[in-house]
Amino acid sequence: MFITSLDSQPQKVLIIDDAIQNILFLQSSLSDLASIHFATNGPEGLALCEELKPDLILLDISMPGMDGWEVCTILKDNPLTSDIPVIFITGNEQPEAEQLALEKGAIDFINKPFDPKICRLRVMNQLKLRNQSRVLQQAKQEMTQLVESVPVLITYWDENWNNIFSNDLTGKWFDGFNETSHNKHVTQSLPREVYHRLLSHSEIKHKNSIEFTVSVQSNKQDQHFRVFQSATFNEGVLVGSLVTFVDITDAKKAKQALHSEKERLRVTLQSIGDAVIATDTQGYITFINPIAERMTGWRFKDTPPEKIEDVMLLRDADTKKPLLNPLYLALSEQRTVAMALNSELLSHSHQVYAVEDSAAPIRDEKGEIIGAIMVFHDVSEAMALAMKMSHLANYDQLTDLPNRILLQDRLTVAIQTAARQNHKVATLLLDIDNFKYLNDSIGHLLGDQLICKMARRIQQLLPAAFTLARLGGDEFVILMNEIQSVEAALSLASDLVTAMHQPFMLDDKPYNVSASVGVSVYPDDAKDAEELIRHADVAMYSAKQEGRNRFCFFSGDLEESLLQRHALELKLRHAIENDELIVVYQPKFNLKTKNIVGAEALVRMVDENNQLISPVEFIPIAEDSGLIVPLGNQVLLKACTQAAKWLKEGMPISVSVNVAAAQFADPDLEAIIIEVLNQTQLPPHYLELEITETALMGDINETQTKLSVLKGLGINISIDDFGTGYSSLSYLKKFNVDIMKIDMSFVIDMLNNTHDYEIVKTIILLGQSLSLTLIAEGVETEEQAQALMELGCGIGQGYLYSKPLRKKEFMTFLESATKNPNET
């Protein structure tokens, strides 16, 4: 729709005349020129005019009611009809009438009676003028619409740079530049950056046009424009300037983004740790980054383009045979491909790199392949690290022996092979006897040296086909694969036990150790690797139970015993977690007065039938499983709670609590005792801790410090089971203790066995010399009590007086003993 032709559109003529004969005449004369419409009075003509919007109005002046002058005035005052041309029709030939008609806005004057030719010519000329006016108006509108819609700002300025024209009427190009900018100076219409450039171009006087780029800063963002400035001359004199603006902001940003992306890509490729080589479709190198140059030993700038296979020399790491570069595979198959495994790169400087890589085709915007790119990196260190990590994952760090993971794998393979070949597989689990106590006494550094020396000694006894592994701590496993009979396992187990008898030199001092060995055989004792190890552990535990320093083969009875032990451990753990342990109390008596002077708290478990389980059964399990510390803490709390209750009820009875070696070594022991005493409100002197000799014979200085701290709390310290441990007098005299207990194993036979009697006598004399209170355990007869009193022991406990009692039974017994002390 550009300058639409209006010639084919029918034109309309409206006749307003009260004389019908005039209307008929005009209609007959003009019907071939336009569509003729008429009205016989002024109001009807005005209404019809708004409806038809005619191209020409023939208006009679003299009409009744509303004459032509009034109708014309109304038409010209109405914006909808003011531009419609009006020709007056009148029989008045006075000159002033024609003048008045023109003053009212009419364009012509036709006199009556009508001359058909004159009338026709006048109307035809006015219709042509009307049609041309409409065409020009339509063209102007369309041109304005076109100019306003183009993505270019078009402006025209006079010789003094006042704005004459602009196609931006809304201010979308520049702030403040809109329809109000007409006739304004350029400095008031355009940004400073723009008008400075426009006014500075003096050379425009000598050229028809000039082109430049300008950037405009705004609050939103920087804008960039391509400006075309053309001068208009009249007879050599500058009369104006046409200035057009093209917004190139997006293009400039895209160009900058492309440049930034290319630069970022260049820097990335130059600085990444991977080597990069790009080629064309024939394999000729078009780009190579510094890492690739270093690894290949080839410089891109120093030589003309070469093919990638001449620069990147790939070969198999094992056979050293050349390999096809995967870049050619990527080009031929049009996909990403990886290098063959175990590839290595031989550089031009004769260095060898273990490499991994991938190659991919490069495509243009149409998807056509224009080359390929190879990315590769040195994995030599990674492979070495992987091997190291694999070794760390499968070998013990201290001894460099296979660990549990690698042993499990070898056991599985050995069992599978034995199953196919009808052979046997044996596992020997070796554990150093009493290693924990030895390790604590000599220190962990020497303990680690002992483990390493023992590993070497065991290794010397084994053929190369056997595997020696360390499970951790002081446990070793020997895997004997492809043996024909169990006699080979028996012989090796015997040799292992014997080999341990030779002392180990640690820090220039000899140390004697022994070991216990458990043996399990596939398929006799187990069906898989896990069961084989577990049964060897059962057998080793049995060897320790039988006295250590020996070996033992697995049997079904051992497994049953182990399962029972495991069930008891679960029961013990449950009892501790749910506060279900039972504490019983065995009274201590003054052997002379028969008065109760204290009570020993002893722990018990309850079975499904509410029967008490002896501590002989579960205390060793607690010590082996690490439950002894929470067990001891729970007994301590229960005993102190009960002693505080007795004190509150008027029966001040001190209570003694056994402290295991692990519990004594616990660094939190002091804090736990303080918390229990505060919680139960028991005065400290009513609490006695019974500690075995074994628990005390660790680090002597540390033991002295701990005993002093505990004594500082106000509690009493007792050495329990004296005579059954190390009994080192040089250590004993250094310990700040209050009480010494004589073990029942000496008391029971002291009247029947001279040696036991002398031991009891010696212990009593020793205690007296150290000013210690002496308590004899296991007193069962009056004769024993009398003999102990004669030797100087004043306190005893045992079945002669009472078995261990539950707290209610103890209360009843205590009340009875208080009323009838001589009948106890």
PDB file of N, CA and C in Angstrom, residues 66 70 141 258 284 309 325 377 387 398 410 529 546 571 652 668:
ATOM      1  N   MET A  66     -33.454  27.626   6.235  1.00  0.00           N
ATOM      2  CA  MET A  66     -31.992  27.723   6.403  1.00  0.00           C
ATOM      3  C   MET A  66     -31.412  27.966   5.028  1.00  0.00           C
ATOM      4  N   GLU A  70     -25.951  29.966   5.696  1.00  0.00           N
ATOM      5  CA  GLU A  70     -25.915  29.323   7.027  1.00  0.00           C
ATOM      6  C   GLU A  70     -25.435  27.882   6.922  1.00  0.00           C
ATOM      7  N   GLN A 141       0.502  10.452   3.972  1.00  0.00           N
ATOM      8  CA  GLN A 141       0.318   9.581   5.130  1.00  0.00           C
ATOM      9  C   GLN A 141       1.164   8.312   5.022  1.00  0.00           C
ATOM     10  N   LEU A 258      31.870 -11.510  20.095  1.00  0.00           N
ATOM     11  CA  LEU A 258      32.597 -12.481  19.278  1.00  0.00           C
ATOM     12  C   LEU A 258      34.098 -12.359  19.497  1.00  0.00           C
ATOM     13  N   TYR A 284      46.267 -31.725   8.112  1.00  0.00           N
ATOM     14  CA  TYR A 284      47.322 -30.715   8.264  1.00  0.00           C
ATOM     15  C   TYR A 284      47.009 -29.828   9.473  1.00  0.00           C
ATOM     16  N   GLU A 309      50.241 -36.858  12.023  1.00  0.00           N
ATOM     17  CA  GLU A 309      50.974 -38.085  12.331  1.00  0.00           C
ATOM     18  C   GLU A 309      52.491 -37.880  12.293  1.00  0.00           C
ATOM     19  N   ASN A 325      46.538 -42.344  14.325  1.00  0.00           N
ATOM     20  CA  ASN A 325      46.036 -41.223  15.114  1.00  0.00           C
ATOM     21  C   ASN A 325      44.508 -41.227  15.072  1.00  0.00           C
ATOM     22  N   HIS A 377      46.401 -35.394  27.045  1.00  0.00           N
ATOM     23  CA  HIS A 377      47.159 -34.961  28.222  1.00  0.00           C
ATOM     24  C   HIS A 377      48.046 -36.086  28.731  1.00  0.00           C
ATOM     25  N   MET A 387      48.816 -46.417  40.559  1.00  0.00           N
ATOM     26  CA  MET A 387      49.501 -47.616  41.037  1.00  0.00           C
ATOM     27  C   MET A 387      49.822 -47.511  42.526  1.00  0.00           C
ATOM     28  N   LEU A 398      52.384 -50.345  57.396  1.00  0.00           N
ATOM     29  CA  LEU A 398      53.479 -50.572  58.330  1.00  0.00           C
ATOM     30  C   LEU A 398      54.431 -51.665  57.833  1.00  0.00           C
ATOM     31  N   ARG A 410      42.685 -62.854  47.193  1.00  0.00           N
ATOM     32  CA  ARG A 410      43.510 -64.043  46.967  1.00  0.00           C
ATOM     33  C   ARG A 410      42.870 -65.293  47.551  1.00  0.00           C
ATOM     34  N   ALA A 529      35.639 -67.773  51.584  1.00  0.00           N
ATOM     35  CA  ALA A 529      36.758 -67.035  52.181  1.00  0.00           C
ATOM     36  C   ALA A 529      36.387 -66.419  53.521  1.00  0.00           C
ATOM     37  N   GLU A 546      43.146 -71.861  75.925  1.00  0.00           N
ATOM     38  CA  GLU A 546      43.832 -73.050  76.446  1.00  0.00           C
ATOM     39  C   GLU A 546      45.200 -72.721  77.047  1.00  0.00           C
ATOM     40  N   LYS A 571      23.732 -59.643  74.356  1.00  0.00           N
ATOM     41  CA  LYS A 571      22.919 -59.483  75.562  1.00  0.00           C
ATOM     42  C   LYS A 571      23.544 -58.441  76.487  1.00  0.00           C
ATOM     43  N   PRO A 652      25.560 -45.598 107.436  1.00  0.00           N
ATOM     44  CA  PRO A 652      26.732 -45.173 106.651  1.00  0.00           C
ATOM     45  C   PRO A 652      27.621 -46.353 106.296  1.00  0.00           C
ATOM     46  N   ASP A 668      39.006 -39.771  80.966  1.00  0.00           N
ATOM     47  CA  ASP A 668      37.821 -39.105  81.521  1.00  0.00           C
ATOM     48  C   ASP A 668      37.407 -39.680  82.872  1.00  0.00           C
TER      49      ASP A 668
END
